[in-house]
Short mmCIF file of C-alpha atoms in Angstrom, two decimals:
data_model
loop_
_atom_site.label_atom_id
_atom_site.label_comp_id
_atom_site.label_asym_id
_atom_site.label_seq_id
_atom_site.Cartn_x
_atom_site.Cartn_y
_atom_site.Cartn_z
CA MET K 64 33.45 33.29 -58.71
CA ALA K 65 32.94 33.27 -54.96
CA PRO K 66 35.54 34.50 -52.43
CA SER K 67 38.35 31.98 -52.22
CA GLY K 68 41.65 31.54 -50.38
CA CYS K 69 43.42 34.84 -49.86
CA PHE K 70 41.06 36.90 -52.02
CA PRO K 71 37.98 38.45 -50.36
CA VAL K 72 36.65 39.13 -53.86
CA TYR K 73 37.62 36.55 -56.47
CA ASN K 74 37.79 37.18 -60.22
CA LEU K 75 38.97 34.91 -63.02
CA GLN K 76 39.82 35.73 -66.61
CA PHE K 77 41.01 33.40 -69.39
CA ASP K 78 42.88 34.45 -72.52
CA LEU K 79 42.72 31.43 -74.85
CA GLN K 80 43.96 30.53 -78.32
CA VAL K 81 42.56 27.39 -79.98
CA THR K 82 44.41 25.59 -82.80
CA ASP K 83 42.47 22.57 -84.06
CA SER K 84 41.58 20.99 -80.70
CA VAL K 85 44.60 22.24 -78.74
CA ILE K 86 44.15 25.14 -76.32
CA ARG K 87 46.92 27.37 -75.00
CA GLY K 88 46.67 30.58 -73.03
CA THR K 89 46.71 32.19 -69.62
CA ALA K 90 44.52 32.33 -66.51
CA TRP K 91 44.47 35.48 -64.41
CA HIS K 92 43.17 35.13 -60.85
CA PHE K 93 42.77 38.46 -59.08
CA SER K 94 41.09 40.42 -56.33
CA ASP K 95 42.58 43.77 -57.36
CA SER K 96 45.79 45.00 -58.98
CA PHE K 97 47.76 44.22 -55.79
CA ASN K 98 46.54 40.65 -55.32
CA TYR K 99 46.81 38.41 -58.36
CA VAL K 100 48.25 35.23 -59.86
CA LYS K 101 48.76 34.68 -63.59
CA GLN K 102 49.35 31.14 -64.88
CA ASN K 103 49.95 29.42 -68.20
CA LEU K 104 47.14 27.15 -69.44
CA VAL K 105 47.06 24.14 -71.75
CA GLY K 106 44.09 22.01 -72.68
CA VAL K 107 41.88 20.25 -75.18
CA TYR K 108 38.58 21.22 -76.81
CA ARG K 109 36.31 18.39 -77.96
CA ALA K 110 33.86 19.72 -80.53
CA ASP K 111 31.64 16.64 -80.55
CA SER K 112 30.79 16.98 -76.85
CA GLN K 113 31.42 20.74 -76.54
CA THR K 114 33.71 20.07 -73.56
CA ILE K 115 36.93 21.75 -72.52
CA ALA K 116 39.64 20.34 -70.27
CA LEU K 117 42.24 22.84 -69.04
CA ARG K 118 45.26 22.60 -66.77
CA GLU K 119 47.36 25.39 -65.26
CA THR K 120 51.02 24.58 -65.86
CA GLY K 121 53.00 27.28 -64.11
CA ILE K 122 52.99 30.77 -62.61
CA ILE K 123 54.21 33.56 -64.89
CA GLY K 124 53.38 36.45 -62.58
CA GLN K 125 52.07 37.03 -59.08
CA GLN K 126 51.68 39.54 -56.30
CA LEU K 127 50.37 38.05 -53.07
CA LYS K 128 50.53 38.40 -49.34
CA PRO K 129 53.36 36.33 -47.80
CA ASP K 130 50.95 33.79 -46.28
CA CYS K 131 49.05 33.18 -49.55
CA ILE K 132 49.90 29.89 -51.29
CA PRO K 133 48.74 29.67 -54.95
CA CYS K 134 46.72 26.72 -56.23
CA SER K 135 47.34 25.35 -59.74
CA LYS K 136 43.91 24.34 -60.99
CA ASN K 137 42.40 21.86 -63.42
CA TYR K 138 39.13 22.75 -65.17
CA GLN K 139 36.36 20.58 -66.62
CA LEU K 140 34.12 22.90 -68.61
CA THR K 141 31.35 22.86 -71.20
CA TYR K 142 30.77 25.39 -73.96
CA HIS K 143 27.35 27.02 -74.31
CA LYS K 144 25.99 29.46 -76.88
CA ALA K 145 22.62 31.19 -76.64
CA SER K 146 20.41 31.92 -79.64
CA GLY K 147 21.67 35.51 -79.91
CA THR K 148 24.53 36.70 -82.10
CA LYS K 149 26.53 38.64 -79.51
CA THR K 150 29.78 37.15 -78.24
CA THR K 151 28.52 37.78 -74.71
CA ASP K 152 25.92 35.08 -75.42
CA GLU K 153 28.83 32.58 -75.41
CA GLN K 154 29.77 31.00 -72.11
CA ILE K 155 31.94 28.28 -70.60
CA ARG K 156 31.04 26.82 -67.25
CA GLY K 157 31.89 23.89 -65.05
CA VAL K 158 34.15 22.98 -62.15
CA TRP K 159 37.74 23.39 -61.09
CA PHE K 160 39.88 21.34 -58.72
CA THR K 161 43.51 20.84 -57.78
CA THR K 162 45.55 17.66 -57.97
CA GLY K 163 45.32 16.04 -54.56
CA GLY K 164 43.21 18.94 -53.30
CA VAL K 165 46.27 20.89 -52.16
CA ALA K 166 48.16 24.06 -53.09
CA GLN K 167 51.65 24.29 -54.56
CA ASP K 168 53.28 23.73 -51.18
CA GLY K 169 51.75 20.24 -51.15
CA LYS K 170 49.89 20.71 -47.86
CA THR K 171 47.64 23.79 -47.89
CA SER K 172 44.06 22.81 -48.76
CA CYS K 173 42.51 24.01 -52.04
CA ASP K 174 38.79 23.31 -52.09
CA PRO K 175 37.15 22.64 -55.49
CA GLY K 176 34.72 25.15 -56.93
CA THR K 177 32.49 26.14 -59.83
CA VAL K 178 33.12 28.69 -62.55
CA VAL K 179 31.04 30.55 -65.14
CA LEU K 180 32.82 32.73 -67.70
CA ASN K 181 31.30 34.94 -70.41
CA ARG K 182 33.23 35.54 -73.58
CA LEU K 183 34.65 38.96 -74.44
CA THR K 184 36.16 39.89 -77.79
CA LYS K 185 39.47 41.73 -77.78
CA GLN K 186 37.60 44.93 -78.61
CA ASP K 187 35.21 44.39 -75.69
CA SER K 188 38.14 43.77 -73.38
CA GLU K 189 39.86 46.98 -74.43
CA ARG K 190 36.67 48.93 -73.81
CA THR K 191 36.27 47.55 -70.30
CA ASP K 192 39.87 48.28 -69.29
CA ARG K 193 38.94 51.87 -68.55
CA SER K 194 35.87 52.82 -66.57
CA PRO K 195 33.52 55.55 -67.85
CA THR K 196 34.88 57.92 -65.17
CA LEU K 197 38.38 57.55 -66.63
CA ARG K 198 37.30 57.66 -70.28
CA ASN K 199 35.07 60.72 -69.97
CA LYS K 200 37.17 62.92 -67.68
CA THR K 201 40.58 64.54 -67.92
CA ASN K 202 43.30 63.30 -65.57
CA ALA K 203 44.86 66.46 -64.15
CA LEU K 204 48.44 65.89 -62.95
CA PHE K 205 48.79 67.27 -59.43
CA LYS K 206 52.30 66.04 -58.64
CA GLU K 207 55.10 63.70 -59.69
CA ILE K 208 56.89 62.03 -56.78
CA MET K 209 60.26 60.28 -57.10
CA VAL K 210 60.60 57.30 -54.76
CA ASP K 211 63.31 54.75 -54.02
CA SER K 212 61.66 52.82 -51.21
CA GLY K 213 59.62 50.33 -53.27
CA LEU K 214 56.40 50.36 -51.26
CA VAL K 215 54.36 53.56 -51.15
CA VAL K 216 51.55 53.87 -48.59
CA ILE K 217 48.70 56.25 -49.43
CA ASP K 218 46.07 57.49 -46.97
CA LEU K 219 43.13 59.58 -48.15
CA PHE K 220 40.95 61.74 -45.89
CA ASP K 221 38.24 64.31 -46.43
CA ASN K 222 39.84 67.72 -46.65
CA GLY K 223 38.16 69.80 -43.99
CA GLN K 224 34.45 69.35 -43.27
CA ILE K 225 32.99 65.88 -43.76
CA ASP K 226 30.49 66.58 -46.54
CA GLY K 227 29.85 63.19 -48.13
CA ASP K 228 32.64 63.23 -50.73
CA THR K 229 32.85 59.78 -52.34
CA ILE K 230 35.84 58.61 -54.38
CA SER K 231 37.18 55.73 -56.44
CA VAL K 232 40.91 55.18 -56.96
CA TYR K 233 42.67 53.60 -59.93
CA VAL K 234 46.31 52.52 -60.20
CA ASN K 235 47.45 52.40 -63.84
CA GLU K 236 43.74 52.28 -64.79
CA LYS K 237 43.02 49.28 -62.55
CA PRO K 238 40.39 49.87 -59.81
CA VAL K 239 41.66 49.49 -56.24
CA VAL K 240 39.12 51.58 -54.30
CA PHE K 241 35.47 51.73 -55.33
CA ARG K 242 33.02 54.39 -54.16
CA GLN K 243 34.40 54.95 -50.67
CA MET K 244 33.25 57.95 -48.65
CA LEU K 245 36.03 60.17 -47.32
CA LYS K 246 35.95 60.53 -43.54
CA THR K 247 38.32 61.18 -40.65
CA GLN K 248 39.40 57.53 -40.90
CA ALA K 249 41.78 56.93 -43.79
CA VAL K 250 40.96 55.20 -47.04
CA SER K 251 44.28 53.37 -47.39
CA LEU K 252 46.12 51.62 -50.20
CA SER K 253 49.66 50.57 -51.06
CA VAL K 254 51.49 50.89 -54.37
CA LEU K 255 54.64 49.03 -55.37
CA VAL K 256 57.14 51.19 -57.29
CA ASP K 257 60.37 49.46 -58.32
CA ARG K 258 62.49 48.61 -61.37
CA GLN K 259 59.76 46.37 -62.77
CA LYS K 260 56.99 48.88 -62.06
CA SER K 261 58.89 52.12 -62.46
CA VAL K 262 55.89 54.39 -63.09
CA GLN K 263 52.59 54.13 -61.23
CA ASP K 264 49.74 56.53 -61.96
CA VAL K 265 47.31 56.91 -59.07
CA VAL K 266 44.05 58.57 -60.12
CA MET K 267 41.41 59.77 -57.68
CA VAL K 268 37.94 59.99 -59.21
CA GLY K 269 35.28 62.13 -57.57
CA GLU K 270 32.12 60.02 -57.71
CA ASN K 271 30.10 62.96 -56.42
CA LEU K 272 30.69 66.57 -55.37
CA GLY K 273 29.54 66.21 -51.77
CA THR K 274 27.49 68.99 -50.22
CA ILE K 275 30.38 71.45 -50.66
CA PRO K 276 31.77 71.17 -54.24
CA PRO K 277 34.24 70.20 -55.53
CA ASN K 278 35.23 66.76 -54.23
CA THR K 279 38.38 67.40 -52.16
CA ALA K 280 40.77 65.06 -50.39
CA LEU K 281 43.88 65.18 -48.26
CA MET K 282 46.38 62.60 -49.52
CA ILE K 283 49.17 61.55 -47.15
CA VAL K 284 51.97 59.68 -48.94
CA THR K 285 54.58 57.72 -47.01
CA ALA K 286 57.53 56.42 -49.03
CA GLY K 287 60.26 55.10 -46.77
CA LYS K 288 61.48 58.06 -44.72
CA GLU K 289 59.76 60.57 -46.98
CA ARG K 290 56.28 61.94 -46.30
CA TYR K 291 54.15 64.09 -48.57
CA GLN K 292 50.90 65.96 -47.93
CA LEU K 293 48.82 66.72 -51.00
CA TYR K 294 45.49 68.47 -51.40
CA LEU K 295 43.54 66.98 -54.29
CA LYS K 296 40.31 67.97 -55.95
CA ALA K 297 38.11 66.28 -58.53
CA ASP K 298 34.88 67.31 -60.17
CA GLU K 299 32.59 66.50 -63.10
CA LYS K 300 35.31 67.29 -65.67
CA GLN K 301 38.59 66.13 -64.18
CA ASN K 302 40.19 63.53 -61.95
CA ALA K 303 43.25 64.04 -59.75
CA LEU K 304 46.42 62.26 -60.91
CA VAL K 305 49.51 61.66 -58.77
CA ARG K 306 52.40 59.95 -60.58
CA PHE K 307 55.02 57.91 -58.72
CA ILE K 308 58.37 57.32 -60.47
CA TYR K 309 61.06 54.93 -59.29
CA ARG K 310 64.46 56.54 -58.72
CA ASP K 311 67.51 54.35 -58.29
CA LYS K 312 69.21 55.04 -54.95
CA GLN K 313 72.72 54.90 -56.39
CA SER K 314 72.31 56.92 -59.57
CA GLY K 315 69.53 59.18 -58.33
CA SER K 316 67.90 59.02 -61.76
CA PRO K 317 64.51 57.60 -62.80
CA LYS K 318 64.48 54.10 -64.26
CA ASN K 319 62.35 52.90 -67.15
#
């Protein structure tokens, strides 16, 4: 899907269960693991016309910027299957729109759009959850950091001479930075660590070795009043893992 609303890059995923002609499931709208909305879905599948009508009925999870207003969408779709036998040859496509053309606040505009979705089996989905760089390399734990501030800000710089080191970053196996070159300007991201998300694994993947191997980075972590300076390295065999664990202010102990 094209960029839309608050998301500079817009992705959509359905998880659907069909019983007779009744459809129930979820819709996950996301840009990355820090910008997403997950909604319940209900709908009807008409086998004679190969059409699908879906309606989002309520938010069950979200993480958005304060000025982002979610849109609850309706979908008019058609089912298509190519001559091949792979599930990826199956597709639903059509249009989406909102009731009255507005968001949930009743006034913010939600323009209609088009959607094309390819089917994945559960096994396919599990395989795509982890990138090849995570599956084929060891995650070496560099440090565990206890935090009680909620929001953790991470800045990554090249460690020393700028030699073309390129990295990707994953938070709990979800990509948040993709193939960014380390320079004197920070590659920045934020991670929420709280009671609901008590453990967050941040993995830096070295996409190359630069001109001076291995791939090295200076990571500056700011968590409330605390500040940490870490020197990470990644190569062809291992990634650099930093684990953040929520610690309750009152008890001083980690929370699960």
